[in-house]
PDB file of C-alpha atoms in Angstrom:
ATOM      1  CA  MET A   1      -8.990 -96.327  -4.997  1.00 50.00           C
ATOM      2  CA  MET A   2      -6.097 -94.231  -3.837  1.00 56.00           C
ATOM      3  CA  GLY A   3      -5.191 -92.866  -7.309  1.00 59.00           C
ATOM      4  CA  ASP A   4      -8.519 -91.057  -7.765  1.00 73.00           C
ATOM      5  CA  LYS A   5      -7.920 -88.646  -4.975  1.00 75.00           C
ATOM      6  CA  ALA A   6      -6.892 -84.986  -5.868  1.00 71.00           C
ATOM      7  CA  PRO A   7      -3.667 -83.782  -4.245  1.00 69.00           C
ATOM      8  CA  VAL A   8      -3.892 -81.869  -1.174  1.00 72.00           C
ATOM      9  CA  ILE A   9      -2.353 -78.374  -1.224  1.00 68.00           C
ATOM     10  CA  PRO A  10      -1.389 -76.903   2.039  1.00 74.00           C
ATOM     11  CA  LEU A  11      -3.547 -73.802   2.727  1.00 70.00           C
ATOM     12  CA  HIS A  12      -0.633 -71.373   2.940  1.00 68.00           C
ATOM     13  CA  LEU A  13       0.391 -72.472  -0.653  1.00 71.00           C
ATOM     14  CA  HIS A  14      -2.983 -72.042  -2.146  1.00 69.00           C
ATOM     15  CA  PRO A  15      -3.045 -68.919  -4.509  1.00 74.00           C
ATOM     16  CA  GLY A  16      -6.409 -67.886  -3.184  1.00 76.00           C
ATOM     17  CA  PHE A  17      -4.995 -67.872   0.462  1.00 75.00           C
ATOM     18  CA  GLN A  18      -1.842 -66.033  -0.636  1.00 76.00           C
ATOM     19  CA  GLU A  19      -4.030 -63.378  -2.520  1.00 78.00           C
ATOM     20  CA  ARG A  20      -6.153 -62.893   0.532  1.00 79.00           C
ATOM     21  CA  HIS A  21      -3.061 -62.640   2.830  1.00 78.00           C
ATOM     22  CA  ARG A  22      -1.574 -59.976   0.534  1.00 80.00           C
ATOM     23  CA  VAL A  23      -4.742 -57.931   0.463  1.00 79.00           C
ATOM     24  CA  ASN A  24      -5.016 -58.137   4.249  1.00 81.00           C
ATOM     25  CA  GLU A  25      -1.374 -56.987   4.587  1.00 83.00           C
ATOM     26  CA  LEU A  26      -2.268 -53.900   2.428  1.00 80.00           C
ATOM     27  CA  LYS A  27      -5.374 -53.167   4.552  1.00 79.00           C
ATOM     28  CA  THR A  28      -3.378 -53.437   7.739  1.00 82.00           C
ATOM     29  CA  ALA A  29      -0.707 -51.092   6.324  1.00 81.00           C
ATOM     30  CA  LEU A  30      -3.383 -48.667   5.133  1.00 79.00           C
ATOM     31  CA  MET A  31      -5.095 -48.560   8.501  1.00 78.00           C
ATOM     32  CA  ALA A  32      -1.857 -48.156  10.359  1.00 83.00           C
ATOM     33  CA  GLU A  33      -0.800 -45.212   8.150  1.00 80.00           C
ATOM     34  CA  THR A  34      -4.232 -43.569   8.492  1.00 78.00           C
ATOM     35  CA  LEU A  35      -4.424 -43.866  12.134  1.00 79.00           C
ATOM     36  CA  ALA A  36      -0.877 -42.451  12.512  1.00 81.00           C
ATOM     37  CA  TYR A  37      -1.807 -39.383  10.368  1.00 77.00           C
ATOM     38  CA  VAL A  38      -5.080 -38.781  12.036  1.00 75.00           C
ATOM     39  CA  GLN A  39      -3.486 -38.916  15.490  1.00 77.00           C
ATOM     40  CA  VAL A  40      -0.754 -36.367  14.376  1.00 78.00           C
ATOM     41  CA  ALA A  41      -3.533 -34.158  12.880  1.00 72.00           C
ATOM     42  CA  LEU A  42      -5.587 -34.358  16.070  1.00 71.00           C
ATOM     43  CA  ASP A  43      -2.529 -33.474  18.168  1.00 73.00           C
ATOM     44  CA  ASN A  44      -2.000 -30.400  15.897  1.00 71.00           C
ATOM     45  CA  ALA A  45      -5.465 -29.290  15.748  1.00 68.00           C
ATOM     46  CA  ALA A  46      -6.071 -28.869  19.432  1.00 65.00           C
ATOM     47  CA  GLY A  47      -6.040 -25.101  19.556  1.00 63.00           C
ATOM     48  CA  PRO A  48      -8.664 -22.406  20.214  1.00 65.00           C
ATOM     49  CA  GLY A  49      -8.881 -21.224  16.586  1.00 66.00           C
ATOM     50  CA  GLY A  50      -9.752 -24.696  15.311  1.00 66.00           C
ATOM     51  CA  ALA A  51      -7.574 -26.728  12.915  1.00 68.00           C
ATOM     52  CA  SER A  52      -4.202 -25.126  12.261  1.00 74.00           C
ATOM     53  CA  PRO A  53      -2.842 -24.973   8.783  1.00 80.00           C
ATOM     54  CA  ARG A  54      -0.427 -27.666   9.740  1.00 79.00           C
ATOM     55  CA  ALA A  55      -3.182 -29.879  10.631  1.00 76.00           C
ATOM     56  CA  VAL A  56      -5.015 -29.226   7.473  1.00 77.00           C
ATOM     57  CA  LYS A  57      -1.866 -30.149   5.486  1.00 83.00           C
ATOM     58  CA  ILE A  58      -1.447 -33.369   7.392  1.00 80.00           C
ATOM     59  CA  LEU A  59      -5.059 -34.336   6.818  1.00 77.00           C
ATOM     60  CA  GLU A  60      -4.512 -33.461   3.036  1.00 81.00           C
ATOM     61  CA  ARG A  61      -1.581 -35.726   2.892  1.00 84.00           C
ATOM     62  CA  ALA A  62      -3.393 -38.393   4.686  1.00 78.00           C
ATOM     63  CA  CYS A  63      -6.137 -38.264   2.156  1.00 78.00           C
ATOM     64  CA  ALA A  64      -3.645 -38.446  -0.683  1.00 84.00           C
ATOM     65  CA  LEU A  65      -2.083 -41.582   0.908  1.00 82.00           C
ATOM     66  CA  LEU A  66      -5.501 -43.146   1.234  1.00 79.00           C
ATOM     67  CA  ASP A  67      -6.122 -42.479  -2.452  1.00 80.00           C
ATOM     68  CA  GLU A  68      -2.811 -44.140  -3.441  1.00 83.00           C
ATOM     69  CA  ALA A  69      -3.510 -46.956  -1.153  1.00 79.00           C
ATOM     70  CA  ARG A  70      -6.879 -47.606  -2.505  1.00 76.00           C
ATOM     71  CA  ASP A  71      -5.620 -47.547  -6.097  1.00 80.00           C
ATOM     72  CA  GLN A  72      -2.867 -50.059  -5.113  1.00 79.00           C
ATOM     73  CA  LEU A  73      -5.347 -52.354  -3.464  1.00 74.00           C
ATOM     74  CA  VAL A  74      -7.640 -52.096  -6.554  1.00 73.00           C
ATOM     75  CA  CYS A  75      -4.662 -53.074  -8.690  1.00 78.00           C
ATOM     76  CA  GLU A  76      -3.842 -55.904  -6.408  1.00 70.00           C
ATOM     77  CA  LEU A  77      -7.433 -57.339  -6.747  1.00 67.00           C
ATOM     78  CA  LEU A  78      -7.391 -57.234 -10.621  1.00 65.00           C
TER      79      LEU A  78
END
């Protein structure tokens, strides 16, 4: 009987798929930002005296961004 079948929802319209896609976008953005800051920090830390004050500030900012991104990701999952 054809009337007994449940409607088929295209995968890209399914709420679970959309949620997973949004979370993956957040993770990708977080990774890209993290890698960019780490690269800048490494470029600035290449000195005989170790990490420069500038590199330390960049790393501190990267950590703050990671905290913010993690909090946003947790909010998205709730």
